[in-house]
Amino acid sequence: MKNKIIYAIGWVLLLIVSGCSDWLSVSPRTEKPTEQLFETQNGFRDALTGAYIEMMSDKSYGEYLTMSKIEYLVDFWDPEKGSGEEALTLHRYSDAQAVTMIDALYEQQYKVILAVNAILEYVDLRQAIFDPGAYEAVKGECLALRAMCHLDILRLFGPVPAEATSVPILPYVETVTKELHRHVNFDGYKARLIADLENAEGLLKQHLEKQSEIEEDYFKYRTIRMNYYAVKALQARAYLWFGDTQKAYEAAQAVITAKDEDGNPRFRLGTAGDFSEGRFTLPCEQVFSLYRFDLQDKYTELFSGDGLYKGTKETTVKKELYGNTGSDIREMNLWNLLVMANKASYYVCNKYQVTEATSEKEEDKVIPLLRLSEMYLIAIEAGPETEAQRLWKEFLSARNLVTADLPSDAALRKAAIIAEYRKEFYGEGVTFFLHKRLNLPKNQWLWAPSDLEVNYVLPLPETELSEK
């Protein structure tokens, strides 16, 4: 890996939580040497905030891995002719413009990993400086964020799970060092990732149990921070990727059945009522999301014209994605036909639009990374028949669809679940991973260009190839 990715962090740009806000709004501070930074709990807090800021980069979950580039990989947006996005749509990864985009997102994931690894290098040494629950939160969040970024690196640059071999594939980076991080094979990578999630689970469970003792606001607003239930959701996602359906089901159920302190459901599926209030990202479902204070600006940049769109009429999306139900709350609420001054029209998704009704609600200015609906679909795919049928009907009912039985025929069942993933996570960066996990052939795609040659394995940057 290039020096800028693997070498020690000598200086850290501090990005801190504003004292006048309960939410993750940030401002730059001064630069400090690493050892000085980690002398106080606030220093650890500032460094952790910096890691979340790296995650919110446009080249990571702030855009590339949610709204934009990754969605071209499944032809969810119409690309400009001759663009790097068109190359991504056709899986022509050797195109120079596509290479630049792919290398950028790869590098950005490792920037996040380096940021949390720098914290992990010191957190055990300075455990005594933390308030009750703070050490567990900081270390647990770092381990889980490291696992999340590594999982997505694997899902992008690693093999289709069914085709994994014993050949080294990728580095699992656990230290900040000048030494090269050698590549490990699929099983070795899996073992490290699962270990990070298990350790994070234990720490964040302790933090959850100490929540009532915690006074500092920074450690309270958990759904915009990696939290215990987010770790369970990540476990569900990871175990399904690795083919362990029983553990995937159990982890998903831990989120679905979660209760708050009063015994009420901690998360609930969104309904038509949420959309009628303009809450298009469904905060009630979010297990983990990134707060982005400028979300409306990002929406305007990407979705206000010939940027990210699918079709120039309503027909393509309404008919082919949703089936013209006339009732599905996603079909009826999440898309708009924009007609420009020059009479050109574009069919755009308004999932990330901050409406007048929600402009003062900070909890709506978020990019969802883990949602309850994904846990439903994982449990439906991986769970026992009776439970799968019950959850399927709950899910369809919440989306205002006829609550038919989940098909008993395996091929039809698979197709029904895939169809809901596509409808549910449009613009969230989930569908490519579904396609890759199932190794879907071109004829099972919803939309596939005639000259597409399906290739689910993104190429490593050239600087990585010599370090296996």
PDB file of N, CA and C in Angstrom, residues 133 136-137 201-214 219 222 227-229 258-261 266:
ATOM      1  N   GLY A 133     -18.006   4.100  31.021  1.00  0.00           N
ATOM      2  CA  GLY A 133     -18.655   3.868  29.745  1.00  0.00           C
ATOM      3  C   GLY A 133     -17.944   4.462  28.544  1.00  0.00           C
ATOM      4  N   GLU A 136     -15.264   2.003  26.826  1.00  0.00           N
ATOM      5  CA  GLU A 136     -15.946   0.953  26.064  1.00  0.00           C
ATOM      6  C   GLU A 136     -16.517   1.504  24.760  1.00  0.00           C
ATOM      7  N   ALA A 137     -17.055   2.728  24.817  1.00  0.00           N
ATOM      8  CA  ALA A 137     -17.616   3.325  23.601  1.00  0.00           C
ATOM      9  C   ALA A 137     -16.536   3.611  22.572  1.00  0.00           C
ATOM     10  N   GLU A 201     -18.816  -5.943  19.963  1.00  0.00           N
ATOM     11  CA  GLU A 201     -20.101  -6.270  20.564  1.00  0.00           C
ATOM     12  C   GLU A 201     -20.018  -6.282  22.086  1.00  0.00           C
ATOM     13  N   GLY A 202     -18.997  -6.946  22.611  1.00  0.00           N
ATOM     14  CA  GLY A 202     -18.852  -7.021  24.057  1.00  0.00           C
ATOM     15  C   GLY A 202     -18.661  -5.650  24.699  1.00  0.00           C
ATOM     16  N   LEU A 203     -17.826  -4.819  24.090  1.00  0.00           N
ATOM     17  CA  LEU A 203     -17.553  -3.493  24.636  1.00  0.00           C
ATOM     18  C   LEU A 203     -18.781  -2.596  24.558  1.00  0.00           C
ATOM     19  N   LEU A 204     -19.457  -2.604  23.432  1.00  0.00           N
ATOM     20  CA  LEU A 204     -20.604  -1.709  23.266  1.00  0.00           C
ATOM     21  C   LEU A 204     -21.831  -2.199  24.038  1.00  0.00           C
ATOM     22  N   LYS A 205     -21.872  -3.474  24.354  1.00  0.00           N
ATOM     23  CA  LYS A 205     -22.920  -3.952  25.253  1.00  0.00           C
ATOM     24  C   LYS A 205     -22.686  -3.402  26.661  1.00  0.00           C
ATOM     25  N   GLN A 206     -21.426  -3.398  27.079  1.00  0.00           N
ATOM     26  CA  GLN A 206     -21.097  -2.794  28.376  1.00  0.00           C
ATOM     27  C   GLN A 206     -21.438  -1.309  28.378  1.00  0.00           C
ATOM     28  N   HIS A 207     -21.119  -0.632  27.289  1.00  0.00           N
ATOM     29  CA  HIS A 207     -21.446   0.792  27.189  1.00  0.00           C
ATOM     30  C   HIS A 207     -22.954   1.013  27.275  1.00  0.00           C
ATOM     31  N   LEU A 208     -23.725   0.174  26.583  1.00  0.00           N
ATOM     32  CA  LEU A 208     -25.178   0.285  26.616  1.00  0.00           C
ATOM     33  C   LEU A 208     -25.693   0.123  28.042  1.00  0.00           C
ATOM     34  N   GLU A 209     -25.120  -0.803  28.771  1.00  0.00           N
ATOM     35  CA  GLU A 209     -25.552  -1.058  30.149  1.00  0.00           C
ATOM     36  C   GLU A 209     -25.192   0.084  31.084  1.00  0.00           C
ATOM     37  N   LYS A 210     -24.184   0.887  30.704  1.00  0.00           N
ATOM     38  CA  LYS A 210     -23.757   2.024  31.529  1.00  0.00           C
ATOM     39  C   LYS A 210     -24.349   3.344  31.048  1.00  0.00           C
ATOM     40  N   GLN A 211     -25.273   3.276  30.087  1.00  0.00           N
ATOM     41  CA  GLN A 211     -25.777   4.486  29.452  1.00  0.00           C
ATOM     42  C   GLN A 211     -26.345   5.476  30.460  1.00  0.00           C
ATOM     43  N   SER A 212     -27.025   4.979  31.469  1.00  0.00           N
ATOM     44  CA  SER A 212     -27.656   5.867  32.448  1.00  0.00           C
ATOM     45  C   SER A 212     -26.630   6.638  33.276  1.00  0.00           C
ATOM     46  N   GLU A 213     -25.388   6.150  33.334  1.00  0.00           N
ATOM     47  CA  GLU A 213     -24.342   6.816  34.103  1.00  0.00           C
ATOM     48  C   GLU A 213     -23.621   7.900  33.301  1.00  0.00           C
ATOM     49  N   ILE A 214     -23.842   7.924  31.999  1.00  0.00           N
ATOM     50  CA  ILE A 214     -23.070   8.798  31.132  1.00  0.00           C
ATOM     51  C   ILE A 214     -23.719  10.172  31.048  1.00  0.00           C
ATOM     52  N   PHE A 219     -21.501  10.978  23.904  1.00  0.00           N
ATOM     53  CA  PHE A 219     -21.664   9.528  23.926  1.00  0.00           C
ATOM     54  C   PHE A 219     -23.129   9.088  23.977  1.00  0.00           C
ATOM     55  N   ARG A 222     -26.795   7.688  19.837  1.00  0.00           N
ATOM     56  CA  ARG A 222     -26.137   6.472  19.390  1.00  0.00           C
ATOM     57  C   ARG A 222     -26.403   6.104  17.940  1.00  0.00           C
ATOM     58  N   ASN A 227     -22.917   1.707  17.339  1.00  0.00           N
ATOM     59  CA  ASN A 227     -23.516   1.345  18.616  1.00  0.00           C
ATOM     60  C   ASN A 227     -23.696  -0.168  18.685  1.00  0.00           C
ATOM     61  N   TYR A 228     -24.171  -0.654  19.811  1.00  0.00           N
ATOM     62  CA  TYR A 228     -24.314  -2.099  20.013  1.00  0.00           C
ATOM     63  C   TYR A 228     -25.198  -2.734  18.941  1.00  0.00           C
ATOM     64  N   TYR A 229     -26.347  -2.121  18.658  1.00  0.00           N
ATOM     65  CA  TYR A 229     -27.262  -2.731  17.687  1.00  0.00           C
ATOM     66  C   TYR A 229     -26.725  -2.607  16.267  1.00  0.00           C
ATOM     67  N   ALA A 258     -35.211  -5.696  19.328  1.00  0.00           N
ATOM     68  CA  ALA A 258     -34.609  -4.823  20.341  1.00  0.00           C
ATOM     69  C   ALA A 258     -35.657  -3.924  20.999  1.00  0.00           C
ATOM     70  N   LYS A 259     -35.520  -3.748  22.302  1.00  0.00           N
ATOM     71  CA  LYS A 259     -36.436  -2.896  23.065  1.00  0.00           C
ATOM     72  C   LYS A 259     -35.657  -1.749  23.711  1.00  0.00           C
ATOM     73  N   ASP A 260     -36.354  -0.637  23.933  1.00  0.00           N
ATOM     74  CA  ASP A 260     -35.720   0.447  24.659  1.00  0.00           C
ATOM     75  C   ASP A 260     -35.915   0.265  26.159  1.00  0.00           C
ATOM     76  N   GLU A 261     -35.534   1.265  26.930  1.00  0.00           N
ATOM     77  CA  GLU A 261     -35.591   1.143  28.395  1.00  0.00           C
ATOM     78  C   GLU A 261     -37.018   0.964  28.908  1.00  0.00           C
ATOM     79  N   ARG A 266     -37.218  -0.635  19.873  1.00  0.00           N
ATOM     80  CA  ARG A 266     -36.181   0.388  19.697  1.00  0.00           C
ATOM     81  C   ARG A 266     -36.201   0.945  18.279  1.00  0.00           C
TER      82      ARG A 266
END
